[in-house]
Coordinates of C-alpha atoms in Angstrom, one line a residue:
M1 CA -24.4 -5.1 4.3
Q2 CA -21.2 -2.7 2.5
Q3 CA -19.4 -5.4 0.3
L4 CA -15.2 -4.2 0.2
T5 CA -13.3 -3.4 -2.6
P6 CA -10.7 -6.1 -3.7
M7 CA -7.8 -5.8 -1.8
R8 CA -4.3 -4.8 -4.9
Y9 CA -0.9 -4.4 -5.2
K10 CA 0.9 -3.3 -8.0
D11 CA -1.1 -4.6 -11.1
F12 CA -2.7 -8.1 -9.4
V13 CA -6.2 -7.4 -8.1
W14 CA -7.6 -10.0 -5.6
P15 CA -11.0 -12.1 -6.8
H16 CA -11.7 -11.7 -3.2
N17 CA -10.2 -10.3 0.0
P18 CA -7.9 -12.6 2.2
A19 CA -9.2 -14.5 4.9
V20 CA -6.6 -13.4 7.8
Y21 CA -4.9 -10.1 7.3
S22 CA -3.2 -8.6 10.1
I23 CA -1.0 -5.4 10.6
T24 CA 1.8 -5.0 13.0
Y25 CA 3.1 -2.3 13.9
E26 CA 6.6 -1.8 15.1
R27 CA 9.0 0.6 17.5
Q28 CA 12.2 0.0 18.5
V29 CA 13.3 1.0 21.6
A30 CA 17.3 0.6 22.8
V31 CA 18.0 -0.1 26.4
H32 CA 20.5 0.2 28.1
K33 CA 22.0 -0.3 31.5
V34 CA 22.5 1.7 34.2
P35 CA 26.0 1.8 35.9
F36 CA 25.5 -0.1 39.6
G37 CA 21.0 0.1 38.9
R38 CA 18.7 -1.0 36.5
Y39 CA 18.4 0.0 33.3
C40 CA 16.7 2.8 31.3
L41 CA 14.7 2.4 27.7
Q42 CA 15.2 5.1 24.8
D43 CA 12.8 4.9 22.2
L44 CA 14.6 4.7 18.6
G45 CA 10.9 5.7 17.1
L46 CA 8.9 4.3 14.5
T47 CA 9.7 1.3 12.2
R48 CA 8.2 -0.4 9.6
R49 CA 4.4 -1.7 9.4
V50 CA 4.1 -5.8 8.8
M51 CA 1.3 -6.6 6.5
R52 CA 0.4 -10.1 6.8
G53 CA -2.6 -12.3 5.0
Q54 CA -3.7 -15.8 4.8
G55 CA -6.5 -16.4 2.0
E56 CA -7.2 -19.0 -0.8
F57 CA -7.9 -19.2 -3.8
V58 CA -10.8 -21.4 -5.3
G59 CA -12.7 -23.1 -8.1
Q60 CA -11.9 -23.6 -11.5
G61 CA -7.5 -21.8 -12.2
A62 CA -6.6 -21.3 -8.1
Y63 CA -3.4 -22.1 -9.1
D64 CA -3.1 -19.7 -12.4
Q65 CA -4.6 -16.7 -9.2
F66 CA -1.7 -18.1 -7.5
R67 CA 1.0 -18.1 -9.9
S68 CA 0.1 -14.7 -11.3
L69 CA 0.6 -13.1 -8.0
A70 CA 4.1 -14.8 -7.8
V71 CA 4.6 -13.1 -10.7
V72 CA 4.6 -10.1 -9.1
F73 CA 6.3 -11.4 -6.0
Y74 CA 9.4 -11.4 -8.4
Q75 CA 8.8 -7.9 -9.8
D76 CA 11.8 -5.8 -7.7
E77 CA 10.8 -2.7 -6.6
P78 CA 7.8 -1.6 -3.9
G79 CA 4.1 -0.8 -4.7
L80 CA 1.3 0.3 -4.1
L81 CA -0.4 -1.9 -1.5
V82 CA -4.3 -0.7 -1.5
H83 CA -6.7 -2.5 1.3
P84 CA -10.1 -2.0 1.3
V85 CA -10.0 -0.6 5.1
W86 CA -6.3 0.2 6.2
M87 CA -4.3 2.9 4.7
T88 CA -2.3 2.6 1.7
A89 CA 0.8 1.9 2.1
N90 CA 3.8 1.6 -0.5
A91 CA 5.1 -1.6 0.6
Y92 CA 7.9 -4.3 -0.9
F93 CA 6.4 -7.8 -1.7
V94 CA 8.7 -10.1 1.0
A95 CA 7.3 -13.6 1.4
L96 CA 4.8 -15.4 -0.2
R97 CA 4.2 -18.8 0.7
L98 CA 1.9 -22.1 -0.6
E99 CA 0.5 -23.2 3.0
Q100 CA -0.7 -26.5 1.0
Q101 CA -0.1 -29.1 -1.6
P102 CA -1.1 -27.4 -5.0
R103 CA -5.0 -28.6 -6.7
P104 CA -6.6 -27.3 -9.8
D105 CA -9.2 -26.0 -7.8
Y106 CA -8.3 -24.8 -4.3
V107 CA -4.5 -23.3 -3.2
N108 CA -4.3 -22.1 0.1
Y109 CA -1.4 -19.1 0.6
S110 CA -0.1 -16.4 3.2
F111 CA 1.4 -13.7 2.6
E112 CA 3.6 -10.6 4.4
F113 CA 4.4 -7.5 3.3
W114 CA 6.8 -4.6 4.4
E115 CA 6.0 -0.3 4.5
C116 CA 8.9 1.1 2.3
F117 CA 9.3 4.8 3.9
D118 CA 10.8 6.4 1.2
R119 CA 9.8 10.0 2.1
Y120 CA 13.7 10.0 2.9
V121 CA 14.1 10.1 -1.4
S122 CA 11.2 11.3 -2.6
G123 CA 10.5 14.0 0.4
L124 CA 13.4 16.6 -0.4
T125 CA 11.9 19.5 -3.3
P126 CA 14.1 22.1 -4.1
V127 CA 13.6 25.8 -2.9
T128 CA 13.5 28.1 -5.4
S129 CA 12.7 32.1 -4.6
S130 CA 10.5 33.7 -7.7
A131 CA 12.8 36.6 -6.4
A132 CA 15.8 34.6 -7.4
S133 CA 14.4 33.5 -10.5
G134 CA 13.3 36.8 -12.2
G135 CA 9.8 36.6 -11.4
S136 CA 6.5 34.7 -11.2
A137 CA 5.6 33.7 -14.5
Q138 CA 7.2 30.1 -13.9
T139 CA 4.6 29.6 -10.5
E140 CA 2.0 30.8 -12.5
T141 CA 2.1 27.9 -15.3
A142 CA 2.9 25.2 -13.5
A143 CA -0.5 26.3 -11.5
A144 CA -2.3 26.6 -14.7
Q145 CA -1.1 22.9 -15.7
K146 CA -2.4 21.4 -12.3
R147 CA -5.7 19.7 -12.9
T148 CA -8.5 19.0 -10.3
H149 CA -11.2 16.6 -10.8
T150 CA -14.7 16.8 -8.5
V151 CA -15.9 13.9 -7.1
V152 CA -19.5 12.7 -8.1
Q153 CA -21.6 9.6 -7.4
G154 CA -19.9 6.6 -8.2
D155 CA -16.2 7.9 -8.4
T156 CA -13.1 5.2 -7.6
L157 CA -9.7 6.9 -7.7
W158 CA -9.4 3.6 -10.3
G159 CA -11.9 5.5 -12.5
I160 CA -10.3 9.0 -12.1
A161 CA -6.9 7.4 -13.2
G162 CA -8.1 5.3 -15.9
R163 CA -10.4 8.7 -17.1
Y164 CA -7.1 10.9 -17.1
G165 CA -4.9 8.3 -18.0
V166 CA -2.8 8.7 -15.3
T167 CA -1.2 5.3 -13.1
L168 CA -3.0 4.9 -9.3
S169 CA 0.0 5.4 -7.8
A170 CA 1.0 9.2 -9.2
L171 CA -3.2 9.9 -8.3
I172 CA -2.8 8.5 -4.6
A173 CA 0.9 10.5 -4.4
A174 CA -0.5 13.9 -5.5
N175 CA -3.4 14.1 -3.1
P176 CA -2.1 13.1 0.2
Q177 CA -4.9 14.3 1.8
I178 CA -7.3 11.3 0.9
K179 CA -6.0 9.0 3.8
N180 CA -8.3 5.9 2.6
P181 CA -8.3 5.8 -1.6
N182 CA -11.1 3.5 -1.3
L183 CA -13.1 6.1 0.5
I184 CA -13.9 9.0 -1.3
Y185 CA -17.1 11.5 -1.6
P186 CA -18.9 13.5 -3.9
G187 CA -18.1 17.3 -3.6
Q188 CA -14.5 16.3 -3.2
K189 CA -11.5 17.9 -5.3
V190 CA -9.1 15.4 -6.6
V191 CA -5.9 16.8 -8.4
V192 CA -4.7 15.0 -11.2
P193 CA -0.8 14.8 -12.0

């Protein structure tokens, strides 16, 4: 049986994956009353994905592990949530609950993340014309600066990011063709920002 990689959020790595994990895909639908009739539905599109889970920290220092997770919860901005099976998401950490009285050797907890759809801000890129800039020297320079790494057996995106001195978030963002950052294959090209 293949062991799954641990779940990660920002700089917190779970010592073992949570026991329960669920993802809710939401679509917003509006109901409009038809005069002298029944109703019609209007699809307003997809909304956020909600990722919930429940787990436990066991053994000496269990409450310290929970406390470390709570420190990450208090950080304001969204971060990268990497699950061993599901699609990676940029998410807000919106809930962390201690489910029982804390003991030094056992903590039962639950959590909730909301996916952040930030393409409205970062998805817009200015379009420049090579004719307007007076040539393509700028384009050639940018292409020459783009680095790639060819995946070999045993490589992980985490390891590649460390090798090139970039963050895992930046590496994943530069490689939208990689749908699951836990699954890369020998021979695959990875763009290094």
